[in-house]
JSON list of C-alpha atoms and ligand atoms in Angstrom, two decimals:
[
{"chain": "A", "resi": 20, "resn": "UNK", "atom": "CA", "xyz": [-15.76, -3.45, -6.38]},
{"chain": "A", "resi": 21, "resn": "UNK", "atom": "CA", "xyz": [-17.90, -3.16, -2.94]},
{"chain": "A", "resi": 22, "resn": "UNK", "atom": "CA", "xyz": [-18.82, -0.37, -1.02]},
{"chain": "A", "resi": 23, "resn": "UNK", "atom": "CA", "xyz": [-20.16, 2.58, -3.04]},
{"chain": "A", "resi": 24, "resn": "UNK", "atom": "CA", "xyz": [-23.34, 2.82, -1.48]},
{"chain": "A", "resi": 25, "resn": "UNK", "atom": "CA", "xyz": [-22.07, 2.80, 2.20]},
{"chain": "A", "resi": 26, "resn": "UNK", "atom": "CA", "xyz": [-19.64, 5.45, 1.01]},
{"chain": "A", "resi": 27, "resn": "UNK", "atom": "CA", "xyz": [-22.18, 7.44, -0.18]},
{"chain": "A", "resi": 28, "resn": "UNK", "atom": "CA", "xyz": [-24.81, 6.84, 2.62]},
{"chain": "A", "resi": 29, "resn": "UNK", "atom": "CA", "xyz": [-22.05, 8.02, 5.03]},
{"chain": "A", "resi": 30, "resn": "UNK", "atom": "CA", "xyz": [-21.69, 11.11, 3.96]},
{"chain": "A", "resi": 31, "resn": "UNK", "atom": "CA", "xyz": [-25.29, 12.14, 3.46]},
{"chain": "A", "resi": 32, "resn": "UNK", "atom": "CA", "xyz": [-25.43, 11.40, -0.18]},
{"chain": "A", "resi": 33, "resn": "UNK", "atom": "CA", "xyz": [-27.19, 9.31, -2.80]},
{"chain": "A", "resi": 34, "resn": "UNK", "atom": "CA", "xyz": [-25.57, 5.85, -3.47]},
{"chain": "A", "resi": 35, "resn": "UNK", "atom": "CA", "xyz": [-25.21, 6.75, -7.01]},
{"chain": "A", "resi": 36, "resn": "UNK", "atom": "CA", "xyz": [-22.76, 9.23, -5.35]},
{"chain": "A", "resi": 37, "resn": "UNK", "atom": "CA", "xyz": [-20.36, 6.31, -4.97]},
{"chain": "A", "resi": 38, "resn": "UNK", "atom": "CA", "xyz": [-20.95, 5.10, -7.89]},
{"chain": "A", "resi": 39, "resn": "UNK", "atom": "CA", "xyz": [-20.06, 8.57, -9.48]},
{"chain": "A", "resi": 40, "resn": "UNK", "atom": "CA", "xyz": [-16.89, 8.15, -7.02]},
{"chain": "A", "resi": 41, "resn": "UNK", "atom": "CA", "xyz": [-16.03, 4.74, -7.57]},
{"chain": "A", "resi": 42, "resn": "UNK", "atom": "CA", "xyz": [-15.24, 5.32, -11.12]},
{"chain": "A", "resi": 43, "resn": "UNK", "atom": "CA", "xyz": [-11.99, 7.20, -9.83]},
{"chain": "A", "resi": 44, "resn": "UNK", "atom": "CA", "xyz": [-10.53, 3.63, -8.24]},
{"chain": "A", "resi": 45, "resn": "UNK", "atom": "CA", "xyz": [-11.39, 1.78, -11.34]},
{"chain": "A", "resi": 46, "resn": "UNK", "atom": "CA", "xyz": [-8.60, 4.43, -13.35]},
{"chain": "A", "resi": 47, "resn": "UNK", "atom": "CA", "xyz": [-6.22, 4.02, -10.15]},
{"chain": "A", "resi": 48, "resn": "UNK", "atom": "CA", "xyz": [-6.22, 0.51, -10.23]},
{"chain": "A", "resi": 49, "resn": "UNK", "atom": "CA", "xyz": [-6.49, -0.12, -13.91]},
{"chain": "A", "resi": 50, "resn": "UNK", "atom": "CA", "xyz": [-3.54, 2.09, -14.39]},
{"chain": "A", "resi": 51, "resn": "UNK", "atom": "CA", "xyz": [-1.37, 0.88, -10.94]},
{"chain": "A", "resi": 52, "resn": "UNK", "atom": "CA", "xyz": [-2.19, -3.05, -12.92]},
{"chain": "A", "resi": 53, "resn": "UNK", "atom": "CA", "xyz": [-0.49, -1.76, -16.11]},
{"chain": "A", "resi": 54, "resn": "UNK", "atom": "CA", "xyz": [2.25, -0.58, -14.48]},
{"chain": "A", "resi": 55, "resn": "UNK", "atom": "CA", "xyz": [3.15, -3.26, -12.43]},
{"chain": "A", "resi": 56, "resn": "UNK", "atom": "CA", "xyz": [3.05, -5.22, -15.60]},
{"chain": "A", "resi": 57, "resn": "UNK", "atom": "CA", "xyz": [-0.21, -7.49, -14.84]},
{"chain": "A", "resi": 58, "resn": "UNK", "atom": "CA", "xyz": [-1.56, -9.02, -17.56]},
{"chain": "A", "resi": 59, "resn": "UNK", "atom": "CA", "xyz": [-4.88, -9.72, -16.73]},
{"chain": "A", "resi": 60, "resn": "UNK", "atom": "CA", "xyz": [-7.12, -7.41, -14.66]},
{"chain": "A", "resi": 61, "resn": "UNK", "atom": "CA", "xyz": [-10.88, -8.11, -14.12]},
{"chain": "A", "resi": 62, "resn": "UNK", "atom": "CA", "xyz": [-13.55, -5.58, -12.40]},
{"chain": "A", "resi": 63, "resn": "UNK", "atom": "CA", "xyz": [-16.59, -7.16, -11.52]},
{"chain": "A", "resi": 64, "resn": "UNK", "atom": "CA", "xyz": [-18.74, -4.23, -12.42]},
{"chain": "A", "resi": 65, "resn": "UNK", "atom": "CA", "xyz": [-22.23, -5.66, -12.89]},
{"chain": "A", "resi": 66, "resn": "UNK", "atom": "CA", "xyz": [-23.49, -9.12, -11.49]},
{"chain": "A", "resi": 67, "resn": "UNK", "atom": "CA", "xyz": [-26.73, -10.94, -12.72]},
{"chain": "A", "resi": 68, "resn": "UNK", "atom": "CA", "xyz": [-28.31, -10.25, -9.40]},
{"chain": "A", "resi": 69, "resn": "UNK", "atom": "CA", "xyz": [-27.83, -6.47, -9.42]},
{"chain": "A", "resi": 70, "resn": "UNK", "atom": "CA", "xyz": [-30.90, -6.19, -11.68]},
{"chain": "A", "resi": 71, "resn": "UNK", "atom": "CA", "xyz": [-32.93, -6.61, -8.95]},
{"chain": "A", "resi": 72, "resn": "UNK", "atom": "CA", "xyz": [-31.69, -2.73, -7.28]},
{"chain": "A", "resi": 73, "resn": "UNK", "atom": "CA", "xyz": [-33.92, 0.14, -8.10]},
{"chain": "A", "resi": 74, "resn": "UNK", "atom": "CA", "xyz": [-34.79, 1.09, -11.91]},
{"chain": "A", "resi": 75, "resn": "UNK", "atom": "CA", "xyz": [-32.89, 4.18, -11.10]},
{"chain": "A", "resi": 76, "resn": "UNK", "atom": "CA", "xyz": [-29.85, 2.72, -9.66]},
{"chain": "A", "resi": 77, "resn": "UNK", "atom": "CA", "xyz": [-29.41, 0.27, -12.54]},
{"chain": "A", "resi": 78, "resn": "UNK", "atom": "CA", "xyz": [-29.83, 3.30, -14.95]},
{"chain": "A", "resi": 79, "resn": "UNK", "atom": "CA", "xyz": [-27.40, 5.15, -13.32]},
{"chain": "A", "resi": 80, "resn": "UNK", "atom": "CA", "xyz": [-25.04, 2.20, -13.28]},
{"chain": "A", "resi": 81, "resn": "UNK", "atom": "CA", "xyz": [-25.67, 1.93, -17.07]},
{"chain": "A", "resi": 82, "resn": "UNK", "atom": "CA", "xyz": [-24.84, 5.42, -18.01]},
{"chain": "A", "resi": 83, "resn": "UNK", "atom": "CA", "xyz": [-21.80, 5.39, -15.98]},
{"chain": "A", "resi": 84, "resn": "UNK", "atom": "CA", "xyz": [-20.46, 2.85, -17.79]},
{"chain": "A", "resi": 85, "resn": "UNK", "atom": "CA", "xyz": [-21.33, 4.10, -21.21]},
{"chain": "A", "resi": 86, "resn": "UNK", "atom": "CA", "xyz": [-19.72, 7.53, -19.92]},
{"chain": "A", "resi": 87, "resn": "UNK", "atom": "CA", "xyz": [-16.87, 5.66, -18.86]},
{"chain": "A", "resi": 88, "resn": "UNK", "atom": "CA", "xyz": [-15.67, 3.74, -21.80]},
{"chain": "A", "resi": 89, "resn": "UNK", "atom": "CA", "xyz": [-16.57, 6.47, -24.04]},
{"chain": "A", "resi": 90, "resn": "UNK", "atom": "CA", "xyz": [-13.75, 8.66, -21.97]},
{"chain": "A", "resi": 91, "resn": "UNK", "atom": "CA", "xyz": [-11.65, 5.82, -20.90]},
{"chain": "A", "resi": 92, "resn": "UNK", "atom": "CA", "xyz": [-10.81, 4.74, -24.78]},
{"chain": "A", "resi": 93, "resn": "UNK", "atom": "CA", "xyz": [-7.85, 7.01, -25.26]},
{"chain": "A", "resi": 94, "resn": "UNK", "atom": "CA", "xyz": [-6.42, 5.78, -21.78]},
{"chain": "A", "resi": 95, "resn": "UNK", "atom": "CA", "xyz": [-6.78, 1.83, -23.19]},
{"chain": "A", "resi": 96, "resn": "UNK", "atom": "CA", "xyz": [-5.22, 3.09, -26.07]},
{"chain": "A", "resi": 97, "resn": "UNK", "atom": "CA", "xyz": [-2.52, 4.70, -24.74]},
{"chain": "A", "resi": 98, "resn": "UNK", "atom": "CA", "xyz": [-1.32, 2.07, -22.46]},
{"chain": "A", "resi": 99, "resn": "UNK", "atom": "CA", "xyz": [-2.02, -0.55, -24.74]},
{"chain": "A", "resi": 100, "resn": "UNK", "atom": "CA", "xyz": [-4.77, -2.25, -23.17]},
{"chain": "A", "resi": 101, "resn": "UNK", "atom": "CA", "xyz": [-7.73, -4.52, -24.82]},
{"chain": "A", "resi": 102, "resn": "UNK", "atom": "CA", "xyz": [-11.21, -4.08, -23.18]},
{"chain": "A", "resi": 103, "resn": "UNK", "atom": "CA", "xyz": [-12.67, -7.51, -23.07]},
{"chain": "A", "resi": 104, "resn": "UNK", "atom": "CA", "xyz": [-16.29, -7.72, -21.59]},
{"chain": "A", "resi": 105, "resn": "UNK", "atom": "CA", "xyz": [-17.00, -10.92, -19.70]},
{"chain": "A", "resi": 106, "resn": "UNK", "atom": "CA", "xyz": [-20.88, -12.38, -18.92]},
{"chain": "A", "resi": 107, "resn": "UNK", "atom": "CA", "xyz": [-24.83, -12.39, -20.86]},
{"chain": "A", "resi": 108, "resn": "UNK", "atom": "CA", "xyz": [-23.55, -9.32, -22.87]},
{"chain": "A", "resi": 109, "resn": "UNK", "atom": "CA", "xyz": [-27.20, -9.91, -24.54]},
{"chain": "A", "resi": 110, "resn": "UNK", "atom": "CA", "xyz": [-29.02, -8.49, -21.26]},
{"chain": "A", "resi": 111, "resn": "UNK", "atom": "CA", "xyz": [-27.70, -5.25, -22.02]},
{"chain": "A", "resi": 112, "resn": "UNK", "atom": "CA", "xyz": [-28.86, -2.15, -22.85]},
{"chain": "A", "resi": 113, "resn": "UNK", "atom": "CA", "xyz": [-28.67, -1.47, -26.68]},
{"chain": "A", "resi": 114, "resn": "UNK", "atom": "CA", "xyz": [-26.37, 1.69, -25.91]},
{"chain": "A", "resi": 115, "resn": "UNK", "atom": "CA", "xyz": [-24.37, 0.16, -23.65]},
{"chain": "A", "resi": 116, "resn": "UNK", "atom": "CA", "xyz": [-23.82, -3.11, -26.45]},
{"chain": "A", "resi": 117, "resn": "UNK", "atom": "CA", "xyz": [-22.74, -0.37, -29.22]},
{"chain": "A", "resi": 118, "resn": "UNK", "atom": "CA", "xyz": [-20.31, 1.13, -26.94]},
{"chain": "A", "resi": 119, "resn": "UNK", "atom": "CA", "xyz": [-18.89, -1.96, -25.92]},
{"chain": "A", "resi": 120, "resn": "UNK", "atom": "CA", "xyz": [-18.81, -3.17, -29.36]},
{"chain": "A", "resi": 121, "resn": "UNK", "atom": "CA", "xyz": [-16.72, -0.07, -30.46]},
{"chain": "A", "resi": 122, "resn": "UNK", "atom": "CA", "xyz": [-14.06, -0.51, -27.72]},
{"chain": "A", "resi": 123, "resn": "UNK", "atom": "CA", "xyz": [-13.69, -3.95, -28.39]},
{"chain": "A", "resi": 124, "resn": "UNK", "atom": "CA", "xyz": [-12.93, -3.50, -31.77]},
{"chain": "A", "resi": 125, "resn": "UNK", "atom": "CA", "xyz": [-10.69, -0.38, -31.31]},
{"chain": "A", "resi": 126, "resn": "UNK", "atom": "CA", "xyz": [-9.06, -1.61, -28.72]},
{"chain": "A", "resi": 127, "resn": "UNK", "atom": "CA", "xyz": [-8.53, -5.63, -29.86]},
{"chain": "A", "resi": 128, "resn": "UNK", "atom": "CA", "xyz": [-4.61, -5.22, -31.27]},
{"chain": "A", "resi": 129, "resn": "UNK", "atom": "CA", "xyz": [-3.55, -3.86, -27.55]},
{"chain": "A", "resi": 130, "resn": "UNK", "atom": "CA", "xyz": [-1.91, -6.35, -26.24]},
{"chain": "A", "resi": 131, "resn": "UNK", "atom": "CA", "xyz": [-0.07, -5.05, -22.62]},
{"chain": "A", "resi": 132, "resn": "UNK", "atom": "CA", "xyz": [-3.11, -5.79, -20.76]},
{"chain": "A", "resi": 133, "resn": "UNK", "atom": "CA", "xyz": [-6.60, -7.49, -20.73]},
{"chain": "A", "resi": 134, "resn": "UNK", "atom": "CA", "xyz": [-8.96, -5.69, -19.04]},
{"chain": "A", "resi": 135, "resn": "UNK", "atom": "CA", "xyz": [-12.08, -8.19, -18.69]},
{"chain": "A", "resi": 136, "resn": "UNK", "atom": "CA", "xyz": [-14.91, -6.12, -17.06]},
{"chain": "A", "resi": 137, "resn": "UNK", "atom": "CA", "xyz": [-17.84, -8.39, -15.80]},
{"chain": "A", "resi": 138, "resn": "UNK", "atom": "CA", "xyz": [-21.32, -7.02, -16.95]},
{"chain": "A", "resi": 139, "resn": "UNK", "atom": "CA", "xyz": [-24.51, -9.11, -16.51]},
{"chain": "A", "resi": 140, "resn": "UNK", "atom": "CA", "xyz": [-21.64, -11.81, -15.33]},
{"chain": "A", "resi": 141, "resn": "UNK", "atom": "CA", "xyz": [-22.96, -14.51, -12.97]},
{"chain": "A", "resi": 142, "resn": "UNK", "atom": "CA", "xyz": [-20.43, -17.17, -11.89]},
{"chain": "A", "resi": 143, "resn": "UNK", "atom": "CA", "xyz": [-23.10, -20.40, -12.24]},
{"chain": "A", "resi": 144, "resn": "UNK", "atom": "CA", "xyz": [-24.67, -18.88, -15.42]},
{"chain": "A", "resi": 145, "resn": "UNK", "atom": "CA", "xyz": [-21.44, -18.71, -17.11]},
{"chain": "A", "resi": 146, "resn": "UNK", "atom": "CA", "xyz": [-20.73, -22.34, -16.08]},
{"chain": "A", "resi": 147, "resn": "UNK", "atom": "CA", "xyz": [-24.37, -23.31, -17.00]},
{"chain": "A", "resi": 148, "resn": "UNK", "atom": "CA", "xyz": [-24.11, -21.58, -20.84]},
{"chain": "A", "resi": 149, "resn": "UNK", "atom": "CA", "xyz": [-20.86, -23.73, -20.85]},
{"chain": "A", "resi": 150, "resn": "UNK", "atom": "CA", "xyz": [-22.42, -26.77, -20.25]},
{"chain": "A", "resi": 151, "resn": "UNK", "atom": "CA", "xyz": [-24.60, -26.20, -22.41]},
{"chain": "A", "resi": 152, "resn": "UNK", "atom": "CA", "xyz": [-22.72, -25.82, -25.02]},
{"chain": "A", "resi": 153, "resn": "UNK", "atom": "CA", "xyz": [-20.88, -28.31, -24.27]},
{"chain": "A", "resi": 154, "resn": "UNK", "atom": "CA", "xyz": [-24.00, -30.90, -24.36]},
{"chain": "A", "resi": 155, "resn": "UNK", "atom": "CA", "xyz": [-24.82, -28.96, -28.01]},
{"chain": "A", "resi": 156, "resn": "UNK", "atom": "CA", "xyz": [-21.31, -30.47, -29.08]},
{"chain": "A", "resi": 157, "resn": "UNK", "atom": "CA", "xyz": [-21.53, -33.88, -27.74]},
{"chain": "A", "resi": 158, "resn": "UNK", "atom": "CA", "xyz": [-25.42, -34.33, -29.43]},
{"chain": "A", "resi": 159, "resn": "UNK", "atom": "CA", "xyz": [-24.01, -32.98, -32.67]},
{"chain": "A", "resi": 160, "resn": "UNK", "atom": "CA", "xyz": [-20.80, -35.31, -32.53]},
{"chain": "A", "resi": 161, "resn": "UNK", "atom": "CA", "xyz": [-18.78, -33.15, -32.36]},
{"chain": "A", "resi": 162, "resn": "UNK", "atom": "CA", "xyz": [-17.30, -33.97, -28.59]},
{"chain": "A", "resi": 163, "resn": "UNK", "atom": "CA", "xyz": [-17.26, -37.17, -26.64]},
{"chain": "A", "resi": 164, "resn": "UNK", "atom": "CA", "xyz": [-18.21, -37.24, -23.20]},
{"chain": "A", "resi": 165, "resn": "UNK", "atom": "CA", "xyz": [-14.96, -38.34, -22.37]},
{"chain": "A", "resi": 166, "resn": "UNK", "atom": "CA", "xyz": [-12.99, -35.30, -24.31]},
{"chain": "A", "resi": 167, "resn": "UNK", "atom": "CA", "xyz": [-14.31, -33.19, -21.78]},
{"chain": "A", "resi": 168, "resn": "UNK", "atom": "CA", "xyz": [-11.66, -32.40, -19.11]},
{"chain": "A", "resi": 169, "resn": "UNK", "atom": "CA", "xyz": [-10.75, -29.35, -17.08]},
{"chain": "A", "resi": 170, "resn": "UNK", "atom": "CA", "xyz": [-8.18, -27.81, -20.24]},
{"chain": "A", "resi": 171, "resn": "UNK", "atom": "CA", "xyz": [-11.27, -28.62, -22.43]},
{"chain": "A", "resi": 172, "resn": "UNK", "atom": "CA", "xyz": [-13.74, -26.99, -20.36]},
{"chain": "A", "resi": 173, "resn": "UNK", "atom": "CA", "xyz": [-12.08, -24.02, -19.88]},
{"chain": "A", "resi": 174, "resn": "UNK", "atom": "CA", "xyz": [-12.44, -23.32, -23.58]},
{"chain": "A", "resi": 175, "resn": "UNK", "atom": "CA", "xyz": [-16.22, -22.92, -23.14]},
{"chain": "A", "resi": 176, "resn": "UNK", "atom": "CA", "xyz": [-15.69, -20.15, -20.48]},
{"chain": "A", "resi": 177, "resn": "UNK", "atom": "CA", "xyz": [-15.98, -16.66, -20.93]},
{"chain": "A", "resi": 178, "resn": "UNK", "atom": "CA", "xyz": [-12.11, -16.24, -19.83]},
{"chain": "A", "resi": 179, "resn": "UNK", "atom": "CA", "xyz": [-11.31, -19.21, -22.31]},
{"chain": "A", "resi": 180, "resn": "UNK", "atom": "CA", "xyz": [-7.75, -19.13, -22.95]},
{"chain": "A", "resi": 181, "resn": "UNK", "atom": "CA", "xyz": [-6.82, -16.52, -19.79]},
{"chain": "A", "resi": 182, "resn": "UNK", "atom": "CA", "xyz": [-4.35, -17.92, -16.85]},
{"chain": "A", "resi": 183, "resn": "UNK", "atom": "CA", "xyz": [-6.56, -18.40, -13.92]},
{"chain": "A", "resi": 184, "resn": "UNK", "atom": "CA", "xyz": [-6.75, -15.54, -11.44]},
{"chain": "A", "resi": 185, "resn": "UNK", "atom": "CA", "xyz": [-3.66, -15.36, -8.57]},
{"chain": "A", "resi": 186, "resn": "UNK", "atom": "CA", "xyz": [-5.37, -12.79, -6.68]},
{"chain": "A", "resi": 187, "resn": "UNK", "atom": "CA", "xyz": [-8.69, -12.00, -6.02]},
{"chain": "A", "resi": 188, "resn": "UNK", "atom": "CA", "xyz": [-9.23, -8.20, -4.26]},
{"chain": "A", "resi": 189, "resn": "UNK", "atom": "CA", "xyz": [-12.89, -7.64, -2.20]},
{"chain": "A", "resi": 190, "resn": "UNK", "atom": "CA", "xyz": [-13.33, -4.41, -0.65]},
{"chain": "A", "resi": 191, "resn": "UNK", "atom": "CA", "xyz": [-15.86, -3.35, 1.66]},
{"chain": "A", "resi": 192, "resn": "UNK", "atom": "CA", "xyz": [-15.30, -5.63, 4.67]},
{"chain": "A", "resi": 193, "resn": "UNK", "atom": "CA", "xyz": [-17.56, -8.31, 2.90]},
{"chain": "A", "resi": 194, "resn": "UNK", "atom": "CA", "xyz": [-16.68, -12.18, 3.09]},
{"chain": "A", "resi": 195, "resn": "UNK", "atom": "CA", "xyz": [-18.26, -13.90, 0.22]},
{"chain": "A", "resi": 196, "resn": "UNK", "atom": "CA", "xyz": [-17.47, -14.62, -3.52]},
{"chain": "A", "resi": 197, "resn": "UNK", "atom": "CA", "xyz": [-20.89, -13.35, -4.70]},
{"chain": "A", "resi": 198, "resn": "UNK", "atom": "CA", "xyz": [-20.85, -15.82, -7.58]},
{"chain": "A", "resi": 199, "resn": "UNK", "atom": "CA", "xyz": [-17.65, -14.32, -9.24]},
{"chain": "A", "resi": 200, "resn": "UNK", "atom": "CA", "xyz": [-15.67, -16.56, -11.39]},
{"chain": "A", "resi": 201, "resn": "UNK", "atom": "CA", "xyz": [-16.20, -19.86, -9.76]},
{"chain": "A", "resi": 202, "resn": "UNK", "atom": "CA", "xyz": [-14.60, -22.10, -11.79]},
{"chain": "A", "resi": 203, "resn": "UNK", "atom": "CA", "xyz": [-11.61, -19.61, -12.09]},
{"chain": "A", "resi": 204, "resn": "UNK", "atom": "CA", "xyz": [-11.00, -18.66, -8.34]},
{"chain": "A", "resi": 205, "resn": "UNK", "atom": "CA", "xyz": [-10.31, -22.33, -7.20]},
{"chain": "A", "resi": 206, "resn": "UNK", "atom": "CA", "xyz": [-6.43, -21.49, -5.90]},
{"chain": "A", "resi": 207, "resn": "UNK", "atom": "CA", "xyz": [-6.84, -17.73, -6.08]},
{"chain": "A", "resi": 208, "resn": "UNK", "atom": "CA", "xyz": [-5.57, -15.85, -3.01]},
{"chain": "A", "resi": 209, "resn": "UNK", "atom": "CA", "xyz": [-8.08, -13.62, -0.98]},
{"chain": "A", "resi": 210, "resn": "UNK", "atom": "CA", "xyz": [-7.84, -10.18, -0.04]},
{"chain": "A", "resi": 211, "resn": "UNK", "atom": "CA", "xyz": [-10.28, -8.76, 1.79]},
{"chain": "A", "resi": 212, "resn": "UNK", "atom": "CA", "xyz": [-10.16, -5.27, 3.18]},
{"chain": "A", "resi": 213, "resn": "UNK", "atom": "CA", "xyz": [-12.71, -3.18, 5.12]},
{"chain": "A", "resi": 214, "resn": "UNK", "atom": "CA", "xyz": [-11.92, -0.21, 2.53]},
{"chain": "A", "resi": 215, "resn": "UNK", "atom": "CA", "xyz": [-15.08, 1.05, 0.84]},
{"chain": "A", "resi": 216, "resn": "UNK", "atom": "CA", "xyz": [-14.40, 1.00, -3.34]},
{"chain": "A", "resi": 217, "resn": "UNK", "atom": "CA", "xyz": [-14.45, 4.83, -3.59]},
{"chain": "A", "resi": 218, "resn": "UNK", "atom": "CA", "xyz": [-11.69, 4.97, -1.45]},
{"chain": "A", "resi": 219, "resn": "UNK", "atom": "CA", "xyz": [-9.48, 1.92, -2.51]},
{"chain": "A", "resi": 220, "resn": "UNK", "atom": "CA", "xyz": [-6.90, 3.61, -4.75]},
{"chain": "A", "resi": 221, "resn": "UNK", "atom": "CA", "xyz": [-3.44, 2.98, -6.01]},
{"chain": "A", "resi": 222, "resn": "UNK", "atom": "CA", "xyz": [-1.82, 2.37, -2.52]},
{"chain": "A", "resi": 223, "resn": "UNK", "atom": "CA", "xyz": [-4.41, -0.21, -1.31]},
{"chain": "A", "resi": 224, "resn": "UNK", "atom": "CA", "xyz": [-4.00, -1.99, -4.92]},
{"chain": "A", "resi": 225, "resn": "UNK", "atom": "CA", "xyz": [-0.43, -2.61, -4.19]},
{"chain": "A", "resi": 226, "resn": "UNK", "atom": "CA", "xyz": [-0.63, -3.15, -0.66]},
{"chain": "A", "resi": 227, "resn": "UNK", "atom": "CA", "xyz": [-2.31, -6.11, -1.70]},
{"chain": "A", "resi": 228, "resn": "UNK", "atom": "CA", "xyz": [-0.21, -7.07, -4.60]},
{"chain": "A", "resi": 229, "resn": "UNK", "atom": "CA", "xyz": [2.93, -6.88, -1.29]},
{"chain": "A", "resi": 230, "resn": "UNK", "atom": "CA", "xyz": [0.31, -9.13, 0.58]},
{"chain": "A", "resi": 231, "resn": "UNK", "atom": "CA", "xyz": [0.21, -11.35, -1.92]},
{"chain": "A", "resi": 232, "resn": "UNK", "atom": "CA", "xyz": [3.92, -11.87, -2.11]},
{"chain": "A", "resi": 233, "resn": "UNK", "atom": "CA", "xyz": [3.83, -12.59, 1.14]},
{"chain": "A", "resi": 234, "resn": "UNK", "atom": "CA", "xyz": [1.86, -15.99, 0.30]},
{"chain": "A", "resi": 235, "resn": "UNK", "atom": "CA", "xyz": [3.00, -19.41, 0.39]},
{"chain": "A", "resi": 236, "resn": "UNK", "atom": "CA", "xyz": [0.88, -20.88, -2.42]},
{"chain": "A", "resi": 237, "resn": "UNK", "atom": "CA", "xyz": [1.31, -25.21, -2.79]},
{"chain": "A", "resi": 238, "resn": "UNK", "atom": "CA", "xyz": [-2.00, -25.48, -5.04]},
{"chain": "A", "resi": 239, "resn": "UNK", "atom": "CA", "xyz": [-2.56, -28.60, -2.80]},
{"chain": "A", "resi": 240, "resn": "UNK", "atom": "CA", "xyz": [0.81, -30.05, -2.82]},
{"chain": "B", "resi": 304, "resn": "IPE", "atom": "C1", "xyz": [-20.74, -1.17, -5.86]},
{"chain": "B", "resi": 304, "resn": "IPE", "atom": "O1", "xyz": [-21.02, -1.13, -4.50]},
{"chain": "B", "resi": 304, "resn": "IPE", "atom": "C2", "xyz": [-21.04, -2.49, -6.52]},
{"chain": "B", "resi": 304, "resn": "IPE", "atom": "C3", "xyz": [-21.80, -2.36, -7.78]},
{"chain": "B", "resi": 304, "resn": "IPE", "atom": "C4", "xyz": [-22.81, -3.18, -8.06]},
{"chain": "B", "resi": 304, "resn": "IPE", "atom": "C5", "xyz": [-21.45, -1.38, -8.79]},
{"chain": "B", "resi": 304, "resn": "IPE", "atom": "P1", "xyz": [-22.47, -1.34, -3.89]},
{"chain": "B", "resi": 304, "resn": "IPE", "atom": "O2", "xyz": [-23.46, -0.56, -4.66]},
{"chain": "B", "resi": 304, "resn": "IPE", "atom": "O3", "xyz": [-22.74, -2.81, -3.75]},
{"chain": "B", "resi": 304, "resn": "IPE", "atom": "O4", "xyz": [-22.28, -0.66, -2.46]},
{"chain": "B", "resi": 304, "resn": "IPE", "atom": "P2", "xyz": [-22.87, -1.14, -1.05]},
{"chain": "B", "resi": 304, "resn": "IPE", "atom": "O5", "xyz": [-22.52, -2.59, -0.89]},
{"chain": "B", "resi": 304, "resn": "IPE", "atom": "O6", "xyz": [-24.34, -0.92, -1.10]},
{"chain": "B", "resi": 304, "resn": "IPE", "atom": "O7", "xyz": [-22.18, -0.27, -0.06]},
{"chain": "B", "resi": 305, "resn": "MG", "atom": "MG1", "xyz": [-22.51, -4.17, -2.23]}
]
């Protein structure tokens, strides 16, 4: 989700304008994904590197998101959707934790769609933590070296048991991953579109679910 402080700059605003704004295409496109019957939907909200934007920027971003899943939780509920937060959940603010925490647990039996919403989430440090653990199972015998594959790997991921992505969406005009989901993305088709986030809305989401259609995918075959 790219663009909200262009948006804002362009019209004279703050950037936490955008942010403000952006929240409105994270309801379009969370609700245009349920409808079109997608099971898995996940909104890279927060990255590891954003820490390093101004204290009052990354408070802003913070209560934003507490505001939004304390009003979102009857919309999860009511179109069955499970809230599942993805990256160093640890590295966040106490408040934000406890809210998280609450959805999770309200909204765990939904089971239409998974909406994994990357906070603190850093592509290598999620594959770093799994290798880690990984290395934890092998000293304590629990694991050969040799039991580890890609189907056993996967299992020490924050996305675990998920289908990997088919489609990955960047707005903004950018060309770069940004260390999202690295191991996940191997075959996933790109979108990229010049729309900034606070403007990307239920149209553009399924303008690029028709684009996607359109692809020939062979996964190397
Ligand atoms: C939103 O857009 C991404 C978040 C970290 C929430 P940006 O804040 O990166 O907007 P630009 O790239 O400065 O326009
Ligand atoms: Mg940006």
């Amino acid at each position: 989700m790219d663009g909200n402080g262009r948006w804002a700059v362009s019209r004279g605003l703050p950037r936490v304008m955008g942010h403000r704004a952006g929240i409105k295409s994270v309801r379009a496109v969370v609700e245009a994904a349920r409808e079109q019957g997608i099971s898995y939907l996940t909104l890279y909200a927060f990255s590891v590197e954003n820490w390093k934007r101004s204290p009052r920027e990354v408070d802003t971003l913070m209560r934003l998101l507490s505001e939004y899943l304390r009003r979102e939780l009857p919309n999860l509920m009511k179109n069955g959707i499970r809230l599942n937060p993805i990256g160093d959940l640890k590295g966040l603010p106490a408040g934000v934790r406890e809210r998280l925490r609450r959805v999770v647990e309200t909204t765990r039996p939904n089971e239409k769609m998974t909406l994994n919403l990357a906070l603190n989430y850093g592509g290598r440090f999620e594959i770093l933590q799994a290798a880690r653990r990984v290395a934890a199972e092998v000293k304590a015998g629990k694991m050969k070296p040799s039991d580890l594959d890609e189907e056993s790997f996967r299992r020490f991921l924050y996305t675990e048991d998920q289908p990997d992505p088919d489609l990955l969406i960047r707005t903004s005009g950018e060309h770069r991953i940004s260390n999202f989901l690295l191991w996940q993305i191997s075959y996933a088709e790109l979108y990229l579109t010049p729309t900034l986030w606070p403007d990307f809305g239920k149209q553009d989401f399924f303008n690029a679910l028709v684009e996607y259609q359109r692809r020939e995918r062979r996964f190397g075959a």
